[in-house]
Amino acid sequence: PATRYIVVSGYDEFTYAQEALRLNVEDYLLKPINKNELFAALHAAAPKENAGQTAEGTGLAAMVISYVQNNFADPNISLATLAVKFHVSESYLSRVIKKECGKTYSEYLNTLRLEEAKKLLCGNSNLQSQEAAEQVGYLNKHYFFRIFKKDTGDSPTEYQKKYSQPT
């Protein structure tokens, strides 16, 4: 959505330039291209440092974070699917999330999932660890158990026994 365009054409007909303006093209350059003219057009089209790009990144970060918070339990949510959904590259999205959250995308997603898993386990003493894992988006129970123990120091079952409310 934030892509900017510069048309380089061999046609100097006004109707082409007029159509380019309607399509919000940044500039319409004629061949043969003058190097200084090209650099000036590229400079004018480039996002301004600490202005447009930062604001755009912040807006993108807010949208992505909100989306992840509402959809973290989807086992198919990934950096790749988010990049496609929000029309940006994975590397750019990764940098935006890291800057906004102070964590990588995977770390942020795991934090959300683990916090919800803890709530589920504490709120229902009859809930199986595997069920909690699936409800928060983990398809691999061994991975869930490993990161849960790393985060809390307890297995999901031990954590549940310590902190769950009787039902």
PDB file of C-alpha atoms in Angstrom:
ATOM      1  CA  PRO A   1       0.000   0.000   0.000  1.00  0.00           C
ATOM      2  CA  ALA A   2       2.837   2.420   0.632  1.00  0.00           C
ATOM      3  CA  THR A   3       4.606   1.668  -2.646  1.00  0.00           C
ATOM      4  CA  ARG A   4       5.533   4.718  -4.686  1.00  0.00           C
ATOM      5  CA  TYR A   5       5.861   4.649  -8.465  1.00  0.00           C
ATOM      6  CA  ILE A   6       7.949   6.532 -10.989  1.00  0.00           C
ATOM      7  CA  VAL A   7       7.109   5.967 -14.650  1.00  0.00           C
ATOM      8  CA  VAL A   8       9.935   5.888 -17.169  1.00  0.00           C
ATOM      9  CA  SER A   9       8.560   6.116 -20.684  1.00  0.00           C
ATOM     10  CA  GLY A  10       9.531   6.786 -24.247  1.00  0.00           C
ATOM     11  CA  TYR A  11       6.143   8.420 -24.897  1.00  0.00           C
ATOM     12  CA  ASP A  12       5.800  12.132 -24.362  1.00  0.00           C
ATOM     13  CA  GLU A  13       2.062  12.231 -25.023  1.00  0.00           C
ATOM     14  CA  PHE A  14       0.164  14.302 -22.504  1.00  0.00           C
ATOM     15  CA  THR A  15      -2.589  11.669 -22.100  1.00  0.00           C
ATOM     16  CA  TYR A  16      -0.070   9.155 -20.711  1.00  0.00           C
ATOM     17  CA  ALA A  17       1.297  11.636 -18.198  1.00  0.00           C
ATOM     18  CA  GLN A  18      -2.258  12.650 -17.299  1.00  0.00           C
ATOM     19  CA  GLU A  19      -3.221   9.010 -16.633  1.00  0.00           C
ATOM     20  CA  ALA A  20      -0.075   8.576 -14.502  1.00  0.00           C
ATOM     21  CA  LEU A  21      -1.157  11.554 -12.385  1.00  0.00           C
ATOM     22  CA  ARG A  22      -4.608  10.000 -11.867  1.00  0.00           C
ATOM     23  CA  LEU A  23      -2.865   6.834 -10.656  1.00  0.00           C
ATOM     24  CA  ASN A  24      -0.824   8.857  -8.130  1.00  0.00           C
ATOM     25  CA  VAL A  25       2.514   8.216  -9.818  1.00  0.00           C
ATOM     26  CA  GLU A  26       5.283  10.225  -8.122  1.00  0.00           C
ATOM     27  CA  ASP A  27       6.959  11.273 -11.351  1.00  0.00           C
ATOM     28  CA  TYR A  28       6.858  10.698 -15.119  1.00  0.00           C
ATOM     29  CA  LEU A  29      10.325  10.648 -16.695  1.00  0.00           C
ATOM     30  CA  LEU A  30      11.063  10.537 -20.398  1.00  0.00           C
ATOM     31  CA  LYS A  31      13.770   8.494 -22.077  1.00  0.00           C
ATOM     32  CA  PRO A  32      16.628   9.030 -22.476  1.00  0.00           C
ATOM     33  CA  ILE A  33      16.873   9.495 -18.736  1.00  0.00           C
ATOM     34  CA  ASN A  34      19.013  12.231 -17.282  1.00  0.00           C
ATOM     35  CA  LYS A  35      20.858  10.754 -14.305  1.00  0.00           C
ATOM     36  CA  ASN A  36      20.360  13.859 -12.124  1.00  0.00           C
ATOM     37  CA  GLU A  37      16.650  13.922 -12.949  1.00  0.00           C
ATOM     38  CA  LEU A  38      16.332  10.248 -11.990  1.00  0.00           C
ATOM     39  CA  PHE A  39      18.124  10.758  -8.668  1.00  0.00           C
ATOM     40  CA  ALA A  40      15.954  13.792  -7.897  1.00  0.00           C
ATOM     41  CA  ALA A  41      12.793  11.767  -8.630  1.00  0.00           C
ATOM     42  CA  LEU A  42      13.986   8.868  -6.468  1.00  0.00           C
ATOM     43  CA  HIS A  43      14.880  11.232  -3.643  1.00  0.00           C
ATOM     44  CA  ALA A  44      11.486  12.950  -3.831  1.00  0.00           C
ATOM     45  CA  ALA A  45       9.647   9.602  -3.855  1.00  0.00           C
ATOM     46  CA  ALA A  46      11.615   8.080  -0.966  1.00  0.00           C
ATOM     47  CA  PRO A  47       9.919   8.114   2.449  1.00  0.00           C
ATOM     48  CA  LYS A  48      11.307  10.787   4.725  1.00  0.00           C
ATOM     49  CA  GLU A  49      13.456   9.419   7.545  1.00  0.00           C
ATOM     50  CA  ASN A  50      11.842   9.664  10.998  1.00  0.00           C
ATOM     51  CA  ALA A  51       8.569  10.815   9.471  1.00  0.00           C
ATOM     52  CA  GLY A  52       6.484   8.787   7.041  1.00  0.00           C
ATOM     53  CA  GLN A  53       8.287   5.492   7.429  1.00  0.00           C
ATOM     54  CA  THR A  54       8.309   5.576  11.227  1.00  0.00           C
ATOM     55  CA  ALA A  55       4.664   6.545  11.396  1.00  0.00           C
ATOM     56  CA  GLU A  56       3.851   3.906   8.808  1.00  0.00           C
ATOM     57  CA  GLY A  57       5.824   1.278  10.747  1.00  0.00           C
ATOM     58  CA  THR A  58       4.111   2.254  14.003  1.00  0.00           C
ATOM     59  CA  GLY A  59       0.680   2.037  12.392  1.00  0.00           C
ATOM     60  CA  LEU A  60       1.566  -1.297  10.861  1.00  0.00           C
ATOM     61  CA  ALA A  61       2.899  -2.559  14.187  1.00  0.00           C
ATOM     62  CA  ALA A  62      -0.320  -1.579  15.964  1.00  0.00           C
ATOM     63  CA  MET A  63      -2.444  -3.333  13.352  1.00  0.00           C
ATOM     64  CA  VAL A  64      -0.332  -6.497  13.379  1.00  0.00           C
ATOM     65  CA  ILE A  65      -0.112  -6.656  17.171  1.00  0.00           C
ATOM     66  CA  SER A  66      -3.862  -6.196  17.479  1.00  0.00           C
ATOM     67  CA  TYR A  67      -4.430  -8.918  14.907  1.00  0.00           C
ATOM     68  CA  VAL A  68      -2.046 -11.317  16.676  1.00  0.00           C
ATOM     69  CA  GLN A  69      -3.656 -10.610  20.070  1.00  0.00           C
ATOM     70  CA  ASN A  70      -7.048 -11.513  18.625  1.00  0.00           C
ATOM     71  CA  ASN A  71      -5.860 -14.551  16.638  1.00  0.00           C
ATOM     72  CA  PHE A  72      -2.925 -16.050  18.569  1.00  0.00           C
ATOM     73  CA  ALA A  73      -4.811 -19.336  19.064  1.00  0.00           C
ATOM     74  CA  ASP A  74      -4.823 -19.954  15.313  1.00  0.00           C
ATOM     75  CA  PRO A  75      -2.140 -22.620  14.848  1.00  0.00           C
ATOM     76  CA  ASN A  76      -1.463 -21.349  11.318  1.00  0.00           C
ATOM     77  CA  ILE A  77      -0.631 -17.778  12.286  1.00  0.00           C
ATOM     78  CA  SER A  78       2.955 -17.152  11.256  1.00  0.00           C
ATOM     79  CA  LEU A  79       5.211 -14.309  10.257  1.00  0.00           C
ATOM     80  CA  ALA A  80       4.814 -15.422   6.630  1.00  0.00           C
ATOM     81  CA  THR A  81       1.001 -15.377   6.735  1.00  0.00           C
ATOM     82  CA  LEU A  82       1.013 -11.989   8.469  1.00  0.00           C
ATOM     83  CA  ALA A  83       3.414 -10.552   5.889  1.00  0.00           C
ATOM     84  CA  VAL A  84       1.075 -11.645   3.100  1.00  0.00           C
ATOM     85  CA  LYS A  85      -1.992 -10.349   4.948  1.00  0.00           C
ATOM     86  CA  PHE A  86      -0.441  -6.927   5.596  1.00  0.00           C
ATOM     87  CA  HIS A  87       1.344  -6.667   2.207  1.00  0.00           C
ATOM     88  CA  VAL A  88       4.890  -6.319   3.518  1.00  0.00           C
ATOM     89  CA  SER A  89       8.001  -8.483   3.489  1.00  0.00           C
ATOM     90  CA  GLU A  90       8.678 -10.891   6.341  1.00  0.00           C
ATOM     91  CA  SER A  91      11.979  -9.204   7.167  1.00  0.00           C
ATOM     92  CA  TYR A  92      10.378  -5.745   7.364  1.00  0.00           C
ATOM     93  CA  LEU A  93       7.505  -7.056   9.491  1.00  0.00           C
ATOM     94  CA  SER A  94       9.967  -8.833  11.759  1.00  0.00           C
ATOM     95  CA  ARG A  95      11.894  -5.575  12.341  1.00  0.00           C
ATOM     96  CA  VAL A  96       8.689  -3.609  12.995  1.00  0.00           C
ATOM     97  CA  ILE A  97       7.461  -6.141  15.576  1.00  0.00           C
ATOM     98  CA  LYS A  98      10.859  -6.354  17.274  1.00  0.00           C
ATOM     99  CA  LYS A  99      11.040  -2.558  17.509  1.00  0.00           C
ATOM    100  CA  GLU A 100       7.495  -2.256  18.876  1.00  0.00           C
ATOM    101  CA  CYS A 101       7.484  -5.232  21.289  1.00  0.00           C
ATOM    102  CA  GLY A 102      11.136  -5.635  22.139  1.00  0.00           C
ATOM    103  CA  LYS A 103      10.743  -9.320  21.198  1.00  0.00           C
ATOM    104  CA  THR A 104      10.915 -11.356  18.053  1.00  0.00           C
ATOM    105  CA  TYR A 105       7.608 -12.390  16.511  1.00  0.00           C
ATOM    106  CA  SER A 106       7.994 -15.952  17.827  1.00  0.00           C
ATOM    107  CA  GLU A 107       8.801 -14.738  21.334  1.00  0.00           C
ATOM    108  CA  TYR A 108       5.805 -12.401  21.309  1.00  0.00           C
ATOM    109  CA  LEU A 109       3.439 -15.098  20.032  1.00  0.00           C
ATOM    110  CA  ASN A 110       4.709 -17.598  22.607  1.00  0.00           C
ATOM    111  CA  THR A 111       4.239 -15.029  25.397  1.00  0.00           C
ATOM    112  CA  LEU A 112       0.600 -14.503  24.416  1.00  0.00           C
ATOM    113  CA  ARG A 113      -0.049 -18.220  24.112  1.00  0.00           C
ATOM    114  CA  LEU A 114       1.647 -19.133  27.370  1.00  0.00           C
ATOM    115  CA  GLU A 115      -0.176 -16.440  29.344  1.00  0.00           C
ATOM    116  CA  GLU A 116      -3.499 -17.732  28.038  1.00  0.00           C
ATOM    117  CA  ALA A 117      -2.487 -21.346  28.744  1.00  0.00           C
ATOM    118  CA  LYS A 118      -1.678 -20.407  32.347  1.00  0.00           C
ATOM    119  CA  LYS A 119      -5.114 -18.809  32.733  1.00  0.00           C
ATOM    120  CA  LEU A 120      -6.815 -21.863  31.267  1.00  0.00           C
ATOM    121  CA  LEU A 121      -4.900 -24.282  33.485  1.00  0.00           C
ATOM    122  CA  CYS A 122      -5.526 -22.222  36.624  1.00  0.00           C
ATOM    123  CA  GLY A 123      -9.192 -21.753  35.857  1.00  0.00           C
ATOM    124  CA  ASN A 124     -10.028 -25.400  35.294  1.00  0.00           C
ATOM    125  CA  SER A 125      -8.436 -28.190  37.308  1.00  0.00           C
ATOM    126  CA  ASN A 126     -10.023 -30.791  34.984  1.00  0.00           C
ATOM    127  CA  LEU A 127      -8.457 -29.373  31.811  1.00  0.00           C
ATOM    128  CA  GLN A 128      -5.792 -31.622  30.320  1.00  0.00           C
ATOM    129  CA  SER A 129      -2.463 -30.037  29.376  1.00  0.00           C
ATOM    130  CA  GLN A 130      -2.880 -31.229  25.778  1.00  0.00           C
ATOM    131  CA  GLU A 131      -6.279 -29.500  25.564  1.00  0.00           C
ATOM    132  CA  ALA A 132      -4.822 -26.247  26.890  1.00  0.00           C
ATOM    133  CA  ALA A 133      -2.012 -26.477  24.342  1.00  0.00           C
ATOM    134  CA  GLU A 134      -4.470 -26.927  21.476  1.00  0.00           C
ATOM    135  CA  GLN A 135      -6.756 -24.127  22.687  1.00  0.00           C
ATOM    136  CA  VAL A 136      -3.911 -21.624  22.563  1.00  0.00           C
ATOM    137  CA  GLY A 137      -2.593 -22.709  19.161  1.00  0.00           C
ATOM    138  CA  TYR A 138       0.037 -25.370  19.814  1.00  0.00           C
ATOM    139  CA  LEU A 139      -0.326 -28.518  17.749  1.00  0.00           C
ATOM    140  CA  ASN A 140       2.857 -30.082  19.095  1.00  0.00           C
ATOM    141  CA  LYS A 141       2.344 -30.918  22.776  1.00  0.00           C
ATOM    142  CA  HIS A 142       6.041 -31.684  23.332  1.00  0.00           C
ATOM    143  CA  TYR A 143       7.020 -28.209  22.142  1.00  0.00           C
ATOM    144  CA  PHE A 144       4.315 -26.688  24.347  1.00  0.00           C
ATOM    145  CA  PHE A 145       5.508 -28.643  27.398  1.00  0.00           C
ATOM    146  CA  ARG A 146       9.135 -27.649  26.774  1.00  0.00           C
ATOM    147  CA  ILE A 147       8.506 -23.899  26.433  1.00  0.00           C
ATOM    148  CA  PHE A 148       5.950 -23.919  29.259  1.00  0.00           C
ATOM    149  CA  LYS A 149       8.513 -25.473  31.618  1.00  0.00           C
ATOM    150  CA  LYS A 150      11.194 -23.055  30.416  1.00  0.00           C
ATOM    151  CA  ASP A 151       8.851 -20.116  31.108  1.00  0.00           C
ATOM    152  CA  THR A 152       7.420 -21.197  34.477  1.00  0.00           C
ATOM    153  CA  GLY A 153       9.871 -23.731  35.854  1.00  0.00           C
ATOM    154  CA  ASP A 154       6.993 -26.222  36.077  1.00  0.00           C
ATOM    155  CA  SER A 155       5.374 -28.634  33.674  1.00  0.00           C
ATOM    156  CA  PRO A 156       1.815 -27.652  32.735  1.00  0.00           C
ATOM    157  CA  THR A 157       0.463 -30.354  35.080  1.00  0.00           C
ATOM    158  CA  GLU A 158       2.638 -29.218  38.002  1.00  0.00           C
ATOM    159  CA  TYR A 159       1.657 -25.597  37.368  1.00  0.00           C
ATOM    160  CA  GLN A 160      -2.009 -26.536  37.278  1.00  0.00           C
ATOM    161  CA  LYS A 161      -1.761 -28.452  40.574  1.00  0.00           C
ATOM    162  CA  LYS A 162      -0.060 -25.489  42.259  1.00  0.00           C
ATOM    163  CA  TYR A 163      -2.300 -22.698  41.013  1.00  0.00           C
ATOM    164  CA  SER A 164      -5.652 -24.041  39.818  1.00  0.00           C
ATOM    165  CA  GLN A 165      -8.918 -23.154  41.453  1.00  0.00           C
ATOM    166  CA  PRO A 166     -11.041 -26.166  42.450  1.00  0.00           C
ATOM    167  CA  THR A 167     -14.013 -26.685  40.117  1.00  0.00           C
TER     168      THR A 167
END
